[in-house]
Amino acid sequence: MSDTVTILGLESSCDDTAAAIVRHRVGAAPEILSSVVAGQNELHAAFGGVVPEIAARAHTERLDICVEEALADAGLGLDALDAIAVTAGPGLIGGVLAGVMLAKGLAAATGLPLIGVNHLAGHALTPRLTDEAAFPYLMLLVSGGHCQFLVVSGPDAFTRLGGTIDDAPGEAFDKAARLLGLPQPGGPSVEAEAAKGDPARFHLPRPLLDRPGHDMSFSGLKTALLRARDRLIERDGGLHRQDRADLCASFQAAVTDVLAEKSRRALGAYLALSPERPTLAVAGGVSANRQIRAALEQVAAEAGAAFLAPPLDLCTDNAAMIAWAGIERFRAGHRDDMTLEARPRWPLDRRAPAMLGSGRKGAKA
Ligand code: KG4
Ligand code: ZN
């Protein structure tokens, strides 16, 4: 196998249509030659969440344009590639199908190998693309659709230590924003309000902290926020600006406490494996939250572990992470063929019990 591998990645499992080209030479840092992401926020805004049919149609219409743009940005033709990697799940099935069909078409037309990538593996392997993280590291995936702790021991070796049993934290931030009349996506708007508020004014629950293990729950928190809001409205006839800021600060403090304490426990379990370079890495949109990020950084420091948070555009959905996961799989000798299936569900850790339900943005695991 040649020293240098160049792979085109495609991503269409949720509401971002993306194509990217990543190159890796053995012994050198990986290079993102191009990364194109076409978001769909404006298409779904009126519906208060992602509409799967609208998402699928938009992916079908835009994916080939993104591929052309990614090739042009990198200054490469299809003949410069070694393989095509594509998200084959988990996610909204119409979108995943759009990506898999285009990848099969490209592979058939060029004769290039096809590599199916698990979207969650894309997120989980990102610290190796950005920071050349050494296996095994602990990953906390926190976004609008995902929330889980994974010990990442190889390109295809993931152990799930625990995850949310209901909502993902980003979903909880989005619902909190909706309850308080703040704009979507909820995370940034709740964070901005929280900066002006008192986190100690409302005592919101810290679900599952009283129970051992690494599972988390965020839906009760949203209900507690709703009750606190309604009590204020009943008492005062409406919400004052300071009430809203205090509610946001109290909500953010509760989410932060849960993520920090569960990360502390997950780090304990991970450190028992005696990793050579102990590392806690995060990915997903929620890791943009400054308070959460600072709390996790402190938890890692206390445990003697390095803390890695990839730049935000690589923490959220993108195709560079799919191209990179494709490179890792390609080097491990993995190839798919025309029988590659699009999968709505695809747990990374096949031994872990299945997670229940699916999120606003698709299946959680
Ligand atoms: O990873 P992502 O872009 O998409 C997926 O869910 O796959 O994450 C988006 C989620 C949204 O729910 C958004 O509200 C949340 O990440 N988010 C934040 C912040 N920025 C984005 N949550 C808390 N604080 C933030 N600053
Ligand atoms: Zn994602």
Tab-separated table of C-alpha atoms and ligand atoms in Angstrom:
chain	number	residue	atom	x	y	z
A	1	MET	CA	0.000	0.000	0.000
A	2	SER	CA	1.231	3.467	-0.853
A	3	ASP	CA	2.470	5.730	1.925
A	4	THR	CA	-0.064	8.384	1.053
A	5	VAL	CA	-3.814	7.882	1.046
A	6	THR	CA	-6.327	10.463	-0.244
A	7	ILE	CA	-10.016	9.859	0.443
A	8	LEU	CA	-13.253	11.655	-0.405
A	9	GLY	CA	-15.804	11.567	2.436
A	10	LEU	CA	-19.561	12.094	2.144
A	11	GLU	CA	-21.939	12.947	5.015
A	12	SER	CA	-25.741	13.209	4.810
A	13	SER	CA	-27.118	11.451	7.886
A	14	CYS	CA	-28.877	14.418	9.472
A	15	ASP	CA	-29.355	18.017	8.338
A	16	ASP	CA	-25.893	18.848	6.994
A	17	THR	CA	-24.893	17.900	3.447
A	18	ALA	CA	-21.119	17.598	3.370
A	19	ALA	CA	-18.168	16.456	1.252
A	20	ALA	CA	-14.472	16.643	2.118
A	21	ILE	CA	-11.090	15.366	0.991
A	22	VAL	CA	-8.460	14.293	3.514
A	23	ARG	CA	-4.908	13.127	2.752
A	24	HIS	CA	-2.602	11.210	5.059
A	25	ARG	CA	1.024	10.279	4.623
A	26	VAL	CA	2.437	7.731	7.056
A	27	GLY	CA	4.466	9.541	9.693
A	28	ALA	CA	2.910	12.959	8.969
A	29	ALA	CA	-0.135	14.783	10.335
A	30	PRO	CA	-3.348	14.303	8.330
A	31	GLU	CA	-4.290	17.165	6.001
A	32	ILE	CA	-7.821	18.373	5.286
A	33	LEU	CA	-7.543	19.395	1.619
A	34	SER	CA	-11.141	20.613	1.480
A	35	SER	CA	-14.295	20.504	3.588
A	36	VAL	CA	-17.664	21.685	2.299
A	37	VAL	CA	-20.742	21.767	4.572
A	38	ALA	CA	-24.164	22.910	3.336
A	39	GLY	CA	-26.503	23.339	6.308
A	40	GLN	CA	-30.290	23.121	6.084
A	41	ASN	CA	-31.404	25.282	9.031
A	42	GLU	CA	-33.508	27.565	6.834
A	43	LEU	CA	-35.382	24.596	5.296
A	44	HIS	CA	-36.517	23.258	8.672
A	45	ALA	CA	-36.875	26.513	10.654
A	46	ALA	CA	-40.644	26.756	10.251
A	47	PHE	CA	-41.160	23.212	11.606
A	48	GLY	CA	-39.280	23.460	14.923
A	49	GLY	CA	-37.114	20.427	14.104
A	50	VAL	CA	-35.602	18.458	11.234
A	51	VAL	CA	-38.213	17.084	8.793
A	52	PRO	CA	-36.720	13.822	7.454
A	53	GLU	CA	-38.345	14.022	3.988
A	54	ILE	CA	-37.210	17.611	3.439
A	55	ALA	CA	-33.711	16.700	4.633
A	56	ALA	CA	-33.490	13.687	2.295
A	57	ARG	CA	-34.567	15.700	-0.745
A	58	ALA	CA	-32.086	18.482	0.045
A	59	HIS	CA	-29.242	15.939	0.393
A	60	THR	CA	-30.148	14.411	-2.981
A	61	GLU	CA	-30.153	17.825	-4.621
A	62	ARG	CA	-26.956	19.131	-3.033
A	63	LEU	CA	-24.587	16.242	-2.418
A	64	ASP	CA	-23.124	16.096	-5.941
A	65	ILE	CA	-22.642	19.878	-5.885
A	66	CYS	CA	-20.759	19.557	-2.590
A	67	VAL	CA	-18.551	16.815	-4.093
A	68	GLU	CA	-17.696	19.023	-7.095
A	69	GLU	CA	-16.889	21.889	-4.751
A	70	ALA	CA	-14.723	19.696	-2.501
A	71	LEU	CA	-12.739	18.442	-5.530
A	72	ALA	CA	-12.367	21.996	-6.884
A	73	ASP	CA	-11.277	23.408	-3.499
A	74	ALA	CA	-8.654	20.663	-3.206
A	75	GLY	CA	-7.599	21.174	-6.833
A	76	LEU	CA	-7.997	17.449	-7.495
A	77	GLY	CA	-9.875	15.197	-9.898
A	78	LEU	CA	-11.516	11.891	-9.001
A	79	ASP	CA	-8.403	10.158	-10.398
A	80	ALA	CA	-6.342	11.522	-7.474
A	81	LEU	CA	-8.439	9.606	-4.922
A	82	ASP	CA	-7.726	6.210	-3.369
A	83	ALA	CA	-11.259	5.519	-2.105
A	84	ILE	CA	-14.739	6.928	-1.449
A	85	ALA	CA	-15.919	6.923	2.186
A	86	VAL	CA	-19.548	7.526	3.065
A	87	THR	CA	-21.685	7.671	6.205
A	88	ALA	CA	-23.724	4.466	6.040
A	89	GLY	CA	-25.574	5.126	9.334
A	90	PRO	CA	-26.861	5.718	11.930
A	91	GLY	CA	-29.165	8.553	10.975
A	92	LEU	CA	-32.282	9.605	9.111
A	93	ILE	CA	-32.572	6.836	6.554
A	94	GLY	CA	-33.530	8.985	3.531
A	95	GLY	CA	-30.420	11.096	3.945
A	96	VAL	CA	-28.125	8.138	4.596
A	97	LEU	CA	-29.509	6.466	1.445
A	98	ALA	CA	-28.795	9.592	-0.625
A	99	GLY	CA	-25.139	9.463	0.453
A	100	VAL	CA	-24.707	5.715	0.006
A	101	MET	CA	-26.288	5.806	-3.472
A	102	LEU	CA	-24.018	8.619	-4.649
A	103	ALA	CA	-20.949	6.898	-3.179
A	104	LYS	CA	-21.851	3.653	-4.958
A	105	GLY	CA	-22.323	5.544	-8.217
A	106	LEU	CA	-18.925	7.204	-7.866
A	107	ALA	CA	-17.252	3.926	-6.927
A	108	ALA	CA	-18.860	2.108	-9.879
A	109	ALA	CA	-17.873	4.872	-12.322
A	110	THR	CA	-14.265	5.189	-11.132
A	111	GLY	CA	-13.478	1.677	-9.944
A	112	LEU	CA	-12.390	3.136	-6.582
A	113	PRO	CA	-12.969	1.159	-3.375
A	114	LEU	CA	-16.041	2.038	-1.325
A	115	ILE	CA	-15.848	2.351	2.471
A	116	GLY	CA	-18.933	2.599	4.685
A	117	VAL	CA	-18.354	4.672	7.825
A	118	ASN	CA	-20.363	4.817	11.039
A	119	HIS	CA	-21.253	8.481	11.655
A	120	LEU	CA	-20.506	8.125	15.386
A	121	ALA	CA	-17.098	6.610	14.552
A	122	GLY	CA	-16.466	9.733	12.483
A	123	HIS	CA	-17.040	11.904	15.556
A	124	ALA	CA	-15.166	9.516	17.827
A	125	LEU	CA	-12.034	9.365	15.620
A	126	THR	CA	-11.827	13.155	15.070
A	127	PRO	CA	-9.224	13.678	17.866
A	128	ARG	CA	-6.831	11.588	15.752
A	129	LEU	CA	-7.440	13.834	12.732
A	130	THR	CA	-6.907	17.066	14.689
A	131	ASP	CA	-4.430	16.035	17.411
A	132	GLU	CA	-3.145	12.559	16.509
A	133	ALA	CA	-4.632	11.261	19.796
A	134	ALA	CA	-3.205	7.896	20.866
A	135	PHE	CA	-5.451	4.865	21.499
A	136	PRO	CA	-7.072	4.273	23.906
A	137	TYR	CA	-8.708	7.604	24.723
A	138	LEU	CA	-12.004	8.464	26.373
A	139	MET	CA	-14.522	10.302	24.193
A	140	LEU	CA	-17.590	12.196	25.374
A	141	LEU	CA	-19.894	12.748	22.416
A	142	VAL	CA	-22.385	15.509	23.243
A	143	SER	CA	-24.609	16.967	20.552
A	144	GLY	CA	-28.240	17.475	19.606
A	145	GLY	CA	-28.590	13.799	18.729
A	146	HIS	CA	-25.875	11.973	20.654
A	147	CYS	CA	-24.621	11.653	24.195
A	148	GLN	CA	-22.320	8.817	25.175
A	149	PHE	CA	-18.980	7.918	26.709
A	150	LEU	CA	-16.781	5.743	24.500
A	151	VAL	CA	-13.392	4.232	25.117
A	152	VAL	CA	-11.813	4.386	21.659
A	153	SER	CA	-9.162	1.654	21.360
A	154	GLY	CA	-8.882	1.368	17.567
A	155	PRO	CA	-10.565	2.454	14.318
A	156	ASP	CA	-13.181	-0.218	14.878
A	157	ALA	CA	-12.897	-0.825	18.622
A	158	PHE	CA	-15.303	1.166	20.768
A	159	THR	CA	-16.540	0.388	24.251
A	160	ARG	CA	-19.559	2.362	25.400
A	161	LEU	CA	-19.395	3.113	29.098
A	162	GLY	CA	-22.802	4.772	29.204
A	163	GLY	CA	-24.996	7.363	27.586
A	164	THR	CA	-28.258	9.232	27.839
A	165	ILE	CA	-31.332	7.148	28.414
A	166	ASP	CA	-33.605	9.838	26.948
A	167	ASP	CA	-32.767	13.272	25.480
A	168	ALA	CA	-29.317	14.337	24.307
A	169	PRO	CA	-28.017	17.484	26.073
A	170	GLY	CA	-28.220	19.621	22.896
A	171	GLU	CA	-31.834	18.553	22.507
A	172	ALA	CA	-32.422	19.608	26.137
A	173	PHE	CA	-30.829	23.022	25.463
A	174	ASP	CA	-33.022	23.410	22.367
A	175	LYS	CA	-36.189	22.512	24.295
A	176	ALA	CA	-35.207	24.827	27.167
A	177	ALA	CA	-34.814	27.681	24.674
A	178	ARG	CA	-38.229	26.936	23.207
A	179	LEU	CA	-39.818	26.951	26.691
A	180	LEU	CA	-38.275	30.346	27.415
A	181	GLY	CA	-39.001	31.948	24.039
A	182	LEU	CA	-35.346	32.052	22.979
A	183	PRO	CA	-34.182	31.455	19.369
A	184	GLN	CA	-32.905	28.130	17.947
A	185	PRO	CA	-30.430	26.516	18.119
A	186	GLY	CA	-31.017	26.703	21.834
A	187	GLY	CA	-27.484	26.040	23.095
A	188	PRO	CA	-25.907	29.369	22.157
A	189	SER	CA	-28.968	31.419	23.153
A	190	VAL	CA	-29.337	29.706	26.549
A	191	GLU	CA	-25.600	30.136	27.135
A	192	ALA	CA	-25.790	33.875	26.354
A	193	GLU	CA	-28.741	34.353	28.751
A	194	ALA	CA	-27.063	32.227	31.428
A	195	ALA	CA	-24.105	34.601	31.484
A	196	LYS	CA	-26.425	37.258	32.980
A	197	GLY	CA	-28.130	34.930	35.462
A	198	ASP	CA	-27.781	33.397	38.914
A	199	PRO	CA	-27.142	29.629	38.666
A	200	ALA	CA	-28.105	29.097	42.337
A	201	ARG	CA	-31.584	30.664	42.210
A	202	PHE	CA	-33.471	27.574	41.013
A	203	HIS	CA	-32.605	24.128	42.307
A	204	LEU	CA	-33.094	21.952	39.260
A	205	PRO	CA	-32.486	18.200	39.549
A	206	ARG	CA	-29.215	16.455	38.651
A	207	PRO	CA	-30.800	13.275	37.220
A	208	LEU	CA	-29.111	9.900	37.856
A	209	LEU	CA	-26.237	11.405	39.870
A	210	ASP	CA	-27.532	9.449	42.851
A	211	ARG	CA	-27.127	6.207	40.910
A	212	PRO	CA	-23.882	4.438	40.084
A	213	GLY	CA	-22.711	4.104	36.498
A	214	HIS	CA	-22.283	6.384	33.527
A	215	ASP	CA	-25.813	6.683	32.154
A	216	MET	CA	-27.401	10.124	31.997
A	217	SER	CA	-30.887	11.566	31.669
A	218	PHE	CA	-31.871	15.066	30.579
A	219	SER	CA	-35.612	14.965	29.911
A	220	GLY	CA	-36.611	15.427	33.592
A	221	LEU	CA	-34.500	18.549	33.722
A	222	LYS	CA	-36.556	20.097	30.951
A	223	THR	CA	-39.776	19.251	32.833
A	224	ALA	CA	-38.376	20.814	36.029
A	225	LEU	CA	-37.535	23.947	34.045
A	226	LEU	CA	-41.082	24.047	32.678
A	227	ARG	CA	-42.526	23.824	36.211
A	228	ALA	CA	-40.244	26.556	37.551
A	229	ARG	CA	-41.235	28.763	34.621
A	230	ASP	CA	-44.959	28.138	35.135
A	231	ARG	CA	-44.725	28.872	38.876
A	232	LEU	CA	-43.188	32.254	38.095
A	233	ILE	CA	-45.811	33.026	35.454
A	234	GLU	CA	-48.594	32.073	37.841
A	235	ARG	CA	-47.152	34.221	40.611
A	236	ASP	CA	-46.153	37.291	38.608
A	237	GLY	CA	-48.304	37.044	35.497
A	238	GLY	CA	-45.231	36.702	33.267
A	239	LEU	CA	-41.475	36.185	33.118
A	240	HIS	CA	-39.135	39.040	33.958
A	241	ARG	CA	-35.911	39.333	32.025
A	242	GLN	CA	-33.890	38.410	35.136
A	243	ASP	CA	-36.098	35.343	35.757
A	244	ARG	CA	-35.278	34.061	32.308
A	245	ALA	CA	-31.546	34.636	32.783
A	246	ASP	CA	-31.657	32.888	36.185
A	247	LEU	CA	-33.586	29.945	34.718
A	248	CYS	CA	-30.998	29.606	31.926
A	249	ALA	CA	-28.086	29.815	34.361
A	250	SER	CA	-29.669	27.236	36.681
A	251	PHE	CA	-30.400	24.916	33.740
A	252	GLN	CA	-26.876	25.193	32.347
A	253	ALA	CA	-25.407	24.573	35.805
A	254	ALA	CA	-27.445	21.372	36.144
A	255	VAL	CA	-26.356	20.035	32.727
A	256	THR	CA	-22.741	20.967	33.503
A	257	ASP	CA	-22.817	19.203	36.890
A	258	VAL	CA	-24.221	16.010	35.363
A	259	LEU	CA	-21.706	15.945	32.495
A	260	ALA	CA	-18.786	16.762	34.832
A	261	GLU	CA	-19.637	14.159	37.479
A	262	LYS	CA	-20.379	11.418	34.938
A	263	SER	CA	-17.128	12.294	33.118
A	264	ARG	CA	-15.245	11.986	36.417
A	265	ARG	CA	-16.653	8.477	36.860
A	266	ALA	CA	-16.059	7.493	33.231
A	267	LEU	CA	-12.455	8.707	33.532
A	268	GLY	CA	-12.048	6.477	36.590
A	269	ALA	CA	-13.185	3.409	34.621
A	270	TYR	CA	-11.016	4.372	31.636
A	271	LEU	CA	-7.879	5.035	33.718
A	272	ALA	CA	-8.179	1.526	35.141
A	273	LEU	CA	-7.124	0.363	31.634
A	274	SER	CA	-3.735	2.096	32.231
A	275	PRO	CA	-3.697	4.082	28.966
A	276	GLU	CA	-0.245	5.238	27.895
A	277	ARG	CA	-1.347	8.846	27.248
A	278	PRO	CA	-4.533	9.377	29.301
A	279	THR	CA	-6.871	11.656	27.325
A	280	LEU	CA	-10.433	12.919	27.585
A	281	ALA	CA	-11.718	14.175	24.219
A	282	VAL	CA	-15.049	15.796	23.426
A	283	ALA	CA	-17.040	16.207	20.228
A	284	GLY	CA	-20.486	17.485	19.295
A	285	GLY	CA	-22.107	20.919	19.274
A	286	VAL	CA	-22.620	21.068	23.050
A	287	SER	CA	-18.859	20.998	23.592
A	288	ALA	CA	-18.932	24.607	22.283
A	289	ASN	CA	-20.465	25.637	25.638
A	290	ARG	CA	-17.770	27.497	27.561
A	291	GLN	CA	-18.957	26.497	31.017
A	292	ILE	CA	-19.266	22.816	30.073
A	293	ARG	CA	-15.908	22.851	28.316
A	294	ALA	CA	-14.192	24.484	31.323
A	295	ALA	CA	-15.767	21.980	33.738
A	296	LEU	CA	-14.640	19.006	31.618
A	297	GLU	CA	-11.164	20.448	31.261
A	298	GLN	CA	-10.924	20.692	35.043
A	299	VAL	CA	-12.205	17.139	35.537
A	300	ALA	CA	-9.552	15.878	33.100
A	301	ALA	CA	-6.798	17.882	34.814
A	302	GLU	CA	-7.798	16.518	38.237
A	303	ALA	CA	-7.545	12.977	36.852
A	304	GLY	CA	-4.153	13.686	35.258
A	305	ALA	CA	-5.546	13.327	31.733
A	306	ALA	CA	-5.036	15.581	28.709
A	307	PHE	CA	-8.144	17.350	27.420
A	308	LEU	CA	-8.831	17.564	23.675
A	309	ALA	CA	-11.604	19.611	22.126
A	310	PRO	CA	-11.354	19.748	18.323
A	311	PRO	CA	-12.167	23.080	16.637
A	312	LEU	CA	-15.894	23.609	16.500
A	313	ASP	CA	-16.345	23.054	12.758
A	314	LEU	CA	-14.873	19.573	13.250
A	315	CYS	CA	-16.907	18.919	16.438
A	316	THR	CA	-20.203	19.400	14.620
A	317	ASP	CA	-21.334	17.333	11.622
A	318	ASN	CA	-18.877	17.469	8.709
A	319	ALA	CA	-17.414	15.174	6.054
A	320	ALA	CA	-13.723	15.549	6.949
A	321	MET	CA	-14.350	13.264	9.928
A	322	ILE	CA	-15.946	10.711	7.562
A	323	ALA	CA	-12.998	10.901	5.135
A	324	TRP	CA	-10.605	10.480	8.081
A	325	ALA	CA	-12.509	7.504	9.526
A	326	GLY	CA	-12.430	6.131	5.964
A	327	ILE	CA	-8.621	6.482	5.923
A	328	GLU	CA	-8.340	4.644	9.239
A	329	ARG	CA	-10.532	1.827	7.924
A	330	PHE	CA	-8.761	1.755	4.552
A	331	ARG	CA	-5.377	1.367	6.264
A	332	ALA	CA	-6.831	-1.428	8.396
A	333	GLY	CA	-7.704	-3.238	5.140
A	334	HIS	CA	-11.448	-2.678	5.298
A	335	ARG	CA	-13.367	-2.479	1.982
A	336	ASP	CA	-17.098	-2.496	1.198
A	337	ASP	CA	-18.819	-3.309	-2.078
A	338	MET	CA	-22.142	-2.681	-3.787
A	339	THR	CA	-23.934	-4.596	-1.059
A	340	LEU	CA	-23.166	-1.779	1.436
A	341	GLU	CA	-26.403	-1.007	3.282
A	342	ALA	CA	-27.747	2.281	4.638
A	343	ARG	CA	-28.599	1.723	8.300
A	344	PRO	CA	-30.914	3.879	10.451
A	345	ARG	CA	-29.406	2.298	13.582
A	346	TRP	CA	-25.832	1.189	14.007
A	347	PRO	CA	-24.438	1.004	17.545
A	348	LEU	CA	-20.678	1.481	17.738
A	349	ASP	CA	-20.339	-0.963	20.569
A	350	ARG	CA	-22.176	-4.089	19.492
A	351	ARG	CA	-21.904	-5.649	22.951
A	352	ALA	CA	-23.529	-2.737	24.800
A	353	PRO	CA	-27.290	-2.892	25.397
A	354	ALA	CA	-29.322	-0.995	22.787
A	355	MET	CA	-30.200	2.602	23.625
A	356	LEU	CA	-33.871	3.391	23.658
A	357	GLY	CA	-35.691	5.743	21.336
A	358	SER	CA	-34.444	8.177	18.804
A	359	GLY	CA	-33.748	11.888	19.005
A	360	ARG	CA	-35.061	14.875	17.120
A	361	LYS	CA	-32.086	14.475	14.831
A	362	GLY	CA	-32.341	10.727	14.297
A	363	ALA	CA	-31.347	7.554	16.034
A	364	LYS	CA	-29.128	8.038	19.075
A	365	ALA	CA	-26.979	4.962	18.615
B	1	KG4	O1	-23.135	18.408	16.757
B	1	KG4	P1	-24.251	19.283	16.348
B	1	KG4	O2	-23.953	20.471	15.458
B	1	KG4	O3	-25.375	18.514	15.576
B	1	KG4	C1	-25.885	17.280	15.957
B	1	KG4	O4	-26.696	17.266	16.897
B	1	KG4	O5	-25.503	16.270	15.333
B	1	KG4	O6	-24.940	19.800	17.696
B	1	KG4	C2	-26.001	20.704	17.687
B	1	KG4	C3	-26.495	20.859	19.105
B	1	KG4	C4	-27.748	21.707	19.200
B	1	KG4	O7	-28.693	21.021	19.973
B	1	KG4	C5	-27.265	22.980	19.860
B	1	KG4	O8	-28.255	23.607	20.669
B	1	KG4	C6	-26.120	22.490	20.687
B	1	KG4	O9	-25.494	21.505	19.903
B	1	KG4	N1	-25.189	23.579	20.993
B	1	KG4	C7	-24.921	24.023	22.239
B	1	KG4	C8	-24.066	25.141	22.090
B	1	KG4	N2	-23.823	25.333	20.758
B	1	KG4	C9	-24.525	24.357	20.102
B	1	KG4	N3	-25.341	23.589	23.435
B	1	KG4	C10	-24.913	24.263	24.520
B	1	KG4	N4	-24.122	25.350	24.467
B	1	KG4	C11	-23.672	25.826	23.284
B	1	KG4	N5	-22.896	26.907	23.225
B	2	ZN	ZN	-23.233	14.004	14.473
